[in-house]
Short mmCIF file of C-alpha atoms and ligand atoms in Angstrom, two decimals:
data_model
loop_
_atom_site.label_atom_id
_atom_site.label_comp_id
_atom_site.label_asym_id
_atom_site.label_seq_id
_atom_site.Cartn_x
_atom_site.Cartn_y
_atom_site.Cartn_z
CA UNK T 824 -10.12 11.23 -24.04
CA UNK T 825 -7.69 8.56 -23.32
CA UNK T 826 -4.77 8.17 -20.85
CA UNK T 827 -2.31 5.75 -19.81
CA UNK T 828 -0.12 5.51 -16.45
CA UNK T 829 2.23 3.33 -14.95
CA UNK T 830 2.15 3.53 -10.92
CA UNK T 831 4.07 1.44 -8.34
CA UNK T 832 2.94 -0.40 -5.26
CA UNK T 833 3.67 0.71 -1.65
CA UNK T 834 4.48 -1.03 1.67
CA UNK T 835 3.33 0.55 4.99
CA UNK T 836 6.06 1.21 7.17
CA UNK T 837 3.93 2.66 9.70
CA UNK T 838 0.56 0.94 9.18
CA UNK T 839 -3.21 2.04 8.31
CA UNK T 840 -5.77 -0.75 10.16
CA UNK T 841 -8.86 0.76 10.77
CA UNK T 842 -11.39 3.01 9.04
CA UNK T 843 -13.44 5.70 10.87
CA UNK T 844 -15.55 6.08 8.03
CA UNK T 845 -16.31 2.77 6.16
CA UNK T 846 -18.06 4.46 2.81
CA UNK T 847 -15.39 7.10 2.21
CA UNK T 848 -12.60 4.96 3.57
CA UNK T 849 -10.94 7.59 6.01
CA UNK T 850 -9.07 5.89 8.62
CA UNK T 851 -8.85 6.16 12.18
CA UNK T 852 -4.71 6.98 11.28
CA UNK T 853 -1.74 8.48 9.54
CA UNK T 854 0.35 6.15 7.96
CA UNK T 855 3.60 6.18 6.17
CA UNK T 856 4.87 4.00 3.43
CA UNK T 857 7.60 3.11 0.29
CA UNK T 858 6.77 3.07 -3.10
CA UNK T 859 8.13 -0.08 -4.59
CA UNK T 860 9.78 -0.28 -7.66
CA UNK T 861 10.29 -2.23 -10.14
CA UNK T 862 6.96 -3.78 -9.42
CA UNK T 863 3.71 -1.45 -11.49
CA UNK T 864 0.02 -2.06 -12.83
CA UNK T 865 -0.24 -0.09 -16.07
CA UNK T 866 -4.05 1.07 -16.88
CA UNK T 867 -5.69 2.63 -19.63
CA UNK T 868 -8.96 4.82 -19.50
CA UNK T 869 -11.04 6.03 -22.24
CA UNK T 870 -13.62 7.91 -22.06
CA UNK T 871 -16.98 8.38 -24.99
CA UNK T 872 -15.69 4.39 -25.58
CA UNK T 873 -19.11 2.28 -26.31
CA UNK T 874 -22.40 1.75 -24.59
CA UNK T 875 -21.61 1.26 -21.51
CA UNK T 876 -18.67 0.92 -18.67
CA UNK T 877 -16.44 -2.06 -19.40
CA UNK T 878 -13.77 -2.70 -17.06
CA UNK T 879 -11.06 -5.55 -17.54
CA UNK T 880 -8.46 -6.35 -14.32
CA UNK T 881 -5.50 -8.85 -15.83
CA UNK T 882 -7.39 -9.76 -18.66
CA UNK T 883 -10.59 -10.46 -17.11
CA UNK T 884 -13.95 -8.98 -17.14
CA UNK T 885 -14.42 -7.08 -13.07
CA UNK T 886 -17.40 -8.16 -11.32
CA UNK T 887 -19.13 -7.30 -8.28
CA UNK T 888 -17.36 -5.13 -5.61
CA UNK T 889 -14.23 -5.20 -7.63
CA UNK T 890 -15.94 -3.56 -10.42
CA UNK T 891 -18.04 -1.38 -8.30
CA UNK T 892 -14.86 0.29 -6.58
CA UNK T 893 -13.27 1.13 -10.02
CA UNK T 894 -16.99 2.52 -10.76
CA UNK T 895 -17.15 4.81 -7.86
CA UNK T 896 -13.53 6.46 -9.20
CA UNK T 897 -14.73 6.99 -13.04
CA UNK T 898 -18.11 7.96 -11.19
CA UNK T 899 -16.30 10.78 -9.21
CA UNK T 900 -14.29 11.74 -12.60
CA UNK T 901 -17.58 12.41 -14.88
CA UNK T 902 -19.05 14.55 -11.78
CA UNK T 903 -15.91 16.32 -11.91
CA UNK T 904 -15.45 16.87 -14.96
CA UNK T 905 -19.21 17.59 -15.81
CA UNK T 906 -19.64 19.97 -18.63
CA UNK T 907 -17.11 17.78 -20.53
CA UNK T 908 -20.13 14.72 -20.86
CA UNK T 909 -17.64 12.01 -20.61
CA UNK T 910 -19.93 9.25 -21.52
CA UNK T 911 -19.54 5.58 -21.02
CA UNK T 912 -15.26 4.52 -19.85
CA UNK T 913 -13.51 1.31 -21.26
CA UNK T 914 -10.95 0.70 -18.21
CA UNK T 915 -7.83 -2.21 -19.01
CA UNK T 916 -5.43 -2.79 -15.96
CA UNK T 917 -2.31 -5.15 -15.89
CA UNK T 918 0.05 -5.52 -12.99
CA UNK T 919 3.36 -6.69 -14.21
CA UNK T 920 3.82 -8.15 -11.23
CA UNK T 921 2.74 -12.26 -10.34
CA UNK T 922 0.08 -11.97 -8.13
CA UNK T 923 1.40 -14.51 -6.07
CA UNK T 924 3.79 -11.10 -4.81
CA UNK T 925 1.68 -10.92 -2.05
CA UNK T 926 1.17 -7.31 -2.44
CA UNK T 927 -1.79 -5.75 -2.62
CA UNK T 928 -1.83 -4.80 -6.15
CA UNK T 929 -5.01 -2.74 -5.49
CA UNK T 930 -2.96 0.22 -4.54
CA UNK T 931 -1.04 0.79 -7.58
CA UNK T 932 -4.06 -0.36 -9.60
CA UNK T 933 -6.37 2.50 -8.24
CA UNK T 934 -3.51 4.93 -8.01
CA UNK T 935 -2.76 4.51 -12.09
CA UNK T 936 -6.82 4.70 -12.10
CA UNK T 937 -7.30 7.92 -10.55
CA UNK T 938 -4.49 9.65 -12.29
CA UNK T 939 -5.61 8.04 -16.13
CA UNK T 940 -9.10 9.09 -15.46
CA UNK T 941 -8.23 12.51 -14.58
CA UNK T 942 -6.09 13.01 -17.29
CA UNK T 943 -8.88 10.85 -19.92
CA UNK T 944 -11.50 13.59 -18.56
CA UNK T 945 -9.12 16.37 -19.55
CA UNK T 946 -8.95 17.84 -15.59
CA UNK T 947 -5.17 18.79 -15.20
CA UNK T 948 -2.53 17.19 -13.12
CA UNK T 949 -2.95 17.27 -9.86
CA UNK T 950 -1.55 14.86 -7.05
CA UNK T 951 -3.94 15.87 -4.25
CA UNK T 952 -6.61 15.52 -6.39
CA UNK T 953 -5.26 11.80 -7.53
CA UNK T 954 -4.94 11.03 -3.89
CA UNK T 955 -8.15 11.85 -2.84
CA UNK T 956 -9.97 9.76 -6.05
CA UNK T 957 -7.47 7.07 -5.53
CA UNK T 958 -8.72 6.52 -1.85
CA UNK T 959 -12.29 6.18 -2.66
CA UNK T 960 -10.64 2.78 -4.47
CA UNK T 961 -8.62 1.30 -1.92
CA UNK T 962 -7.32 3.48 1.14
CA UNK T 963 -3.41 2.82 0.67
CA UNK T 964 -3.98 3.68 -3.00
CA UNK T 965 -3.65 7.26 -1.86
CA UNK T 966 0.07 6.53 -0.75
CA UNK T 967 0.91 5.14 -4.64
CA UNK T 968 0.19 8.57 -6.65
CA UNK T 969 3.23 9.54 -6.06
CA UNK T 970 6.50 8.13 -5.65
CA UNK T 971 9.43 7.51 -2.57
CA UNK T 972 8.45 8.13 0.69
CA UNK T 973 4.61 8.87 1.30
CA UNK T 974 2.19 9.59 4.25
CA UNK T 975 -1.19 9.67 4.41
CA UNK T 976 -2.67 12.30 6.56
CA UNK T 977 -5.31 10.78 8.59
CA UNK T 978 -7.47 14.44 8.27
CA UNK T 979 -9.98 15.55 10.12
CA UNK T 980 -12.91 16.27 7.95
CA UNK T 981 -16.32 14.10 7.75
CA UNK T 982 -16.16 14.95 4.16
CA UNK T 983 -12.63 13.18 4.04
CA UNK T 984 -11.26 16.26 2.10
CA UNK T 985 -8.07 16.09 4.04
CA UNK T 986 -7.64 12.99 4.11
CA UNK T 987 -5.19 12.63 1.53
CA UNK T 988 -0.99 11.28 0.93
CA UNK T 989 1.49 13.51 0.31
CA UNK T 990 5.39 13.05 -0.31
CA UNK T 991 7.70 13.22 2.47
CA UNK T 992 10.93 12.19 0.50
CA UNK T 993 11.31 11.60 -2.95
CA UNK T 994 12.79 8.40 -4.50
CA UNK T 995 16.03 10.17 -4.84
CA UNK T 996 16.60 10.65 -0.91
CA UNK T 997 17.76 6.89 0.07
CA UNK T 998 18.40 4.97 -3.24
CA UNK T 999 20.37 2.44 -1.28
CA UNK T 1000 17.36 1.30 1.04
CA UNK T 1001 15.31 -1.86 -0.39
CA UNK T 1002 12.61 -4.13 0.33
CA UNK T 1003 12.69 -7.58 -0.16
CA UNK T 1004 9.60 -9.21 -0.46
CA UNK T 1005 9.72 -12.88 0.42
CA UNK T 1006 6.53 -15.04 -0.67
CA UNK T 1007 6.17 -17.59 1.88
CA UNK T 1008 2.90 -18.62 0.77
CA UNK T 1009 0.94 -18.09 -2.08
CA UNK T 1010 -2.55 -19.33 -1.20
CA UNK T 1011 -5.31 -16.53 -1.38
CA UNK T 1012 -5.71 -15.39 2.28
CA UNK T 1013 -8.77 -16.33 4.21
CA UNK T 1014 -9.84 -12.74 5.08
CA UNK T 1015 -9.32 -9.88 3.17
CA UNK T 1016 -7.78 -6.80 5.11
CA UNK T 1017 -10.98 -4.89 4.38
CA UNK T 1018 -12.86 -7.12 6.83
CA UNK T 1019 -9.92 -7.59 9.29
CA UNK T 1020 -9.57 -3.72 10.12
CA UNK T 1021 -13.55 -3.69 10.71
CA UNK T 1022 -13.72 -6.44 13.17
CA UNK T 1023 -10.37 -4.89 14.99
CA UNK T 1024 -11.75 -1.68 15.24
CA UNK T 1025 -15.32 -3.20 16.39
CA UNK T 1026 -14.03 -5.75 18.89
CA UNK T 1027 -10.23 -5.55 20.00
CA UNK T 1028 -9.21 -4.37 23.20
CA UNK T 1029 -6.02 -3.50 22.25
CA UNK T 1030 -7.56 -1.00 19.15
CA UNK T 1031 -7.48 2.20 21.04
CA UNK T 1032 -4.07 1.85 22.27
CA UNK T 1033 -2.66 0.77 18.71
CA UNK T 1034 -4.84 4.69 17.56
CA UNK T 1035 -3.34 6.26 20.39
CA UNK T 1036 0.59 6.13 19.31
CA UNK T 1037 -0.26 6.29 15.42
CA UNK T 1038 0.61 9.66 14.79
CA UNK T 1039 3.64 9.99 17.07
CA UNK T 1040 4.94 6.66 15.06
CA UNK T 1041 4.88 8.72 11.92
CA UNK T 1042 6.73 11.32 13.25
CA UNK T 1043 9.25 9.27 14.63
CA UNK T 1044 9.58 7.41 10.83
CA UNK T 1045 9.72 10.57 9.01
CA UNK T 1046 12.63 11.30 11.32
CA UNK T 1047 14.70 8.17 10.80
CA UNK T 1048 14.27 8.67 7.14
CA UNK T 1049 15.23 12.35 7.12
CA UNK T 1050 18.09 11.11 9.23
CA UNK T 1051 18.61 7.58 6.93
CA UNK T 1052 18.72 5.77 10.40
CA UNK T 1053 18.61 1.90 8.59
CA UNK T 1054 18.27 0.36 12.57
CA UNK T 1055 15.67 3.05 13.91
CA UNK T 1056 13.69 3.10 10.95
CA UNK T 1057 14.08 -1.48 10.97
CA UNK T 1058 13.05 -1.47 14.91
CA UNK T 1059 9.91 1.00 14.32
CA UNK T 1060 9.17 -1.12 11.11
CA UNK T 1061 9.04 -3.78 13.38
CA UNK T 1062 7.37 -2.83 16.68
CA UNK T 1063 4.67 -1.22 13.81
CA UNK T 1064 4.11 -4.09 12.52
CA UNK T 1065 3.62 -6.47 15.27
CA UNK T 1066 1.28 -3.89 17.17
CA UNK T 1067 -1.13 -3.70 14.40
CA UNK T 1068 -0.99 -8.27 14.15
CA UNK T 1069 -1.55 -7.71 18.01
CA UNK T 1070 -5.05 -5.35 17.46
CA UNK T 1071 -6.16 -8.56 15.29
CA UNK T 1072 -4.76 -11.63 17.49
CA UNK T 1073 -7.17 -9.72 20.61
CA UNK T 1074 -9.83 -9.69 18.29
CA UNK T 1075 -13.00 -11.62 18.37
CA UNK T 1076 -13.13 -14.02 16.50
CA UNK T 1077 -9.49 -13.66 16.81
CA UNK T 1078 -7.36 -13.01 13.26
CA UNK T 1079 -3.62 -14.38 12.60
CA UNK T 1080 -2.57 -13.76 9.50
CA UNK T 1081 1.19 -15.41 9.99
CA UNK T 1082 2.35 -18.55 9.23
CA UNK T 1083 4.85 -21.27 10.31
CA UNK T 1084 7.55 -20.26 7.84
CA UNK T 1085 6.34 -16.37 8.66
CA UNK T 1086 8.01 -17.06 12.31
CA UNK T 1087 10.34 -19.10 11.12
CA UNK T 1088 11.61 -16.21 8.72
CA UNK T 1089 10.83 -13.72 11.67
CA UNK T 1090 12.72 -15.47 14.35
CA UNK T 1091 16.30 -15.65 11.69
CA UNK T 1092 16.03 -12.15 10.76
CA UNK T 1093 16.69 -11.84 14.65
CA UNK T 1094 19.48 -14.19 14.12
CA UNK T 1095 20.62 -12.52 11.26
CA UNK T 1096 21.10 -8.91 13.11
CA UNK T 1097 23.00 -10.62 16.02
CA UNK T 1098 26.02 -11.28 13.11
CA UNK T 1099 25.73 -7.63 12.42
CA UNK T 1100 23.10 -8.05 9.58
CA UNK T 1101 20.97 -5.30 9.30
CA UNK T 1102 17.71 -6.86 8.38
CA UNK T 1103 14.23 -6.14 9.68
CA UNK T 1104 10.31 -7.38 8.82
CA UNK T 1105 7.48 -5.71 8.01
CA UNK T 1106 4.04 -7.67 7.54
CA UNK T 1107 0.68 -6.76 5.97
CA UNK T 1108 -2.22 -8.36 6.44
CA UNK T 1109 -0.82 -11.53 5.03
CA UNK T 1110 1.77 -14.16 5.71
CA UNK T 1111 4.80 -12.90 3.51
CA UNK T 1112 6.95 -11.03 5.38
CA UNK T 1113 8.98 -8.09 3.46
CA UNK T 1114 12.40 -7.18 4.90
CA UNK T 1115 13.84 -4.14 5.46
CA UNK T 1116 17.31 -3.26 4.59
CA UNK T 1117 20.12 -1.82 2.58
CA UNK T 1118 22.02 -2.43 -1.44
CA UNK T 1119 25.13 -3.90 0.68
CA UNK T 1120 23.00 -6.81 2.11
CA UNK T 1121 19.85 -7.39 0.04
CA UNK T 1122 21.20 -10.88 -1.00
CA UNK T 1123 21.92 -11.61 2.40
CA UNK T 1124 18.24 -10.89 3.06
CA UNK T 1125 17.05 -13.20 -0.40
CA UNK T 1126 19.36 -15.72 1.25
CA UNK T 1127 17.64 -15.39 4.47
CA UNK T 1128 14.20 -15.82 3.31
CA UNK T 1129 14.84 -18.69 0.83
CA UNK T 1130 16.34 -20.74 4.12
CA UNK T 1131 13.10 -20.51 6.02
CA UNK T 1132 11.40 -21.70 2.79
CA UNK T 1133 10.67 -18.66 0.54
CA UNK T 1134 8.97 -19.71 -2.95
CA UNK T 1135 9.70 -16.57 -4.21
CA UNK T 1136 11.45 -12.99 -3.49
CA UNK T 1137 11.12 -9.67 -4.97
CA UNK T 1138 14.03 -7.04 -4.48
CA UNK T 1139 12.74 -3.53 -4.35
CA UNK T 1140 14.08 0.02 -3.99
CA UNK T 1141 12.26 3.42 -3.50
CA UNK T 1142 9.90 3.69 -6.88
CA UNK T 1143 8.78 6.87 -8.50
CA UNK T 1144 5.57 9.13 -8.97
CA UNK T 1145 2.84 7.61 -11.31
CA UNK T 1146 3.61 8.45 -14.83
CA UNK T 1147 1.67 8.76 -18.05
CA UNK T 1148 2.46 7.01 -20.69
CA UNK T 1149 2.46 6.87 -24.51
CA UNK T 1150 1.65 3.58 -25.50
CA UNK T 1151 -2.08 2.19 -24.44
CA UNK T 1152 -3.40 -1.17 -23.89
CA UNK T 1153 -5.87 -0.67 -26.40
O1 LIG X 278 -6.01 -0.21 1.56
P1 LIG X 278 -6.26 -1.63 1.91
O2 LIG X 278 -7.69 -1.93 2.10
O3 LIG X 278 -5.57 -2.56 0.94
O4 LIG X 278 -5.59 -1.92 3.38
C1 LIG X 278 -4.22 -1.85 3.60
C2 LIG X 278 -3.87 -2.34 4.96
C3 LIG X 278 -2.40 -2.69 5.17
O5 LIG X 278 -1.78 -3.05 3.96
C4 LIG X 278 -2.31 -3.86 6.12
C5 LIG X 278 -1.63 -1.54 5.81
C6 LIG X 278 -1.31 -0.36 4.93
O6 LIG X 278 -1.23 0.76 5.48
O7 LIG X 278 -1.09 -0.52 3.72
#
């Protein structure tokens, strides 16, 4: 009754911002994203383990609403799985990335969650079934269960049962594409995107406009990566991007997540593609852009970022599907 698994981050490429249902975190869109390796949380679940739940994030004790969301999952698991009288779960997470990466490691945290509790509980593989725990976690967990190219289908359902990722292309398709995260600031950011999407959805003008194109903006991406179109994919990244800043900017009180050095890394990406660079940015709800591009000019792109000030950057290709593991972490 105990399981380990490795999963990988993702970056949107065309963005979730906005939740139609705040409780079971089903958004208002479909979004599309990368799985990023070499960046992964590792997590171990055990079920029957003491007297009561014990979770541990990076070596420390979960309080609060952090430990509450990892609840709900291993909650969801012993309903599932209820003639199997789990008991009490010891849960230990570790990203191996620095959290300064400005990713969210939440995603690959709750995706290597879902899938380790599953298997812990005995219920058999089943990435749907990840995807769907995984979300109840952190919504763009969903996208991390498995690997390459994933989108998350907005669904329909009040019950959120198909709402749910699935993969588009595996990590195989375009091993030459990467992401390169550059950390332009490292300070913890003011407000979480949780609370960011709610007041854009509750008081931006532009919100309905930004739903309205959503699900023609995945179809467009799947397209350019069927077709491994670097610009059309860079320019969508782009426009995606900025359109979801733009619901917060109109917001009230308004939200802007960028930075000086954001721009400043913005505005010579720009620069960059005028000398026949292919670069292009894509920005969560933080002020660390990641750029698009391919294996030929990822250093070019390092280069770039460390110029407008950069602390730190992480090079990333298309990552893999969650995996179990042998070895625990206790
Ligand atoms: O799933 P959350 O609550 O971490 O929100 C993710 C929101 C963005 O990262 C900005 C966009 C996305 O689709 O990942």
């Amino acid at each position: 009754m105990k399981a380990t698994v490795r999963a990988h981050p993702n970056l949107a490429l065309v963005k979730y911002w906005g939740k139609r249902d705040d409780a079971l975190i089903l958004p208002h869109q479909s979004s599309l994203s990368m799985t990023l390796s070499p960046l992964s949380v590792r997590t171990t679940v055990a079920f029957g383990a003491g007297s009561a739940d014990e979770v541990e994030l990076n070596g420390y004790v979960a309080k609060g609403s952090e430990r509450d969301r990892v609840l709900r999952v291993l909650d969801a698991v012993r309903a599932e799985a209820k003639d199997a009288k789990l008991g009490p779960a010891k849960m230990v997470s570790r990203g191996d990335f620095p959290a300064s990466a400005g990713l969210a490691s939440s995603a690959a945290g709750f995706a290597a969650l879902a899938v380790a509790a599953r298997a812990a509980a005995g219920l058999p593989a089943d990435p749907r079934a990840a995807s769907l725990l995984s979300r109840l976690g952190s919504g763009s967990a969903c996208r991390s269960v498995q690997g390459g190219f994933c989108e998350w289908m907005r669904g329909e359902r009040p019950d959120g049962m198909d709402s749910y990722a699935v993969q588009r292309f595996d990590e195989k398709h375009w091993p030459e594409l990467r992401m390169v995260v550059a950390i332009v600031s490292r300070d913890e950011k003011e407000v979480k995107s949780r609370d960011g999407m709610k007041n854009a959805v509750e008081t931006s003008p532009y919100y309905p406009a930004w739903v309205k194109d959503a699900e023609a903006e995945v179809v467009r991406a799947r397209e350019f990566l069927a077709k491994k179109d670097l610009q059309a994919l860079g320019e969508m990244c782009e426009r995606n991007a900025w359109r979801m800043h733009a619901t917060s900017l109109a917001a009230d009180p308004p939200l802007c997540y960028l930075m000086p050095k954001t721009l400043e890394l913005i505005h010579s990406l720009r620069e960059q593609r005028k000398k026949g660079v292919p670069v292009w940015f894509t920005l969560d709800a933080g002020p660390n852009p990641c750029i698009l591009t391919d294996a030929a000019h990822e250093l070019a792109a390092e280069a770039a970022a460390m110029a407008c000030g950069a602390t730190e950057v992480v090079r990333c290709v298309p990552g893999g599907d969650a995996q179990l593991l042998g070895e625990h972490l206790f």
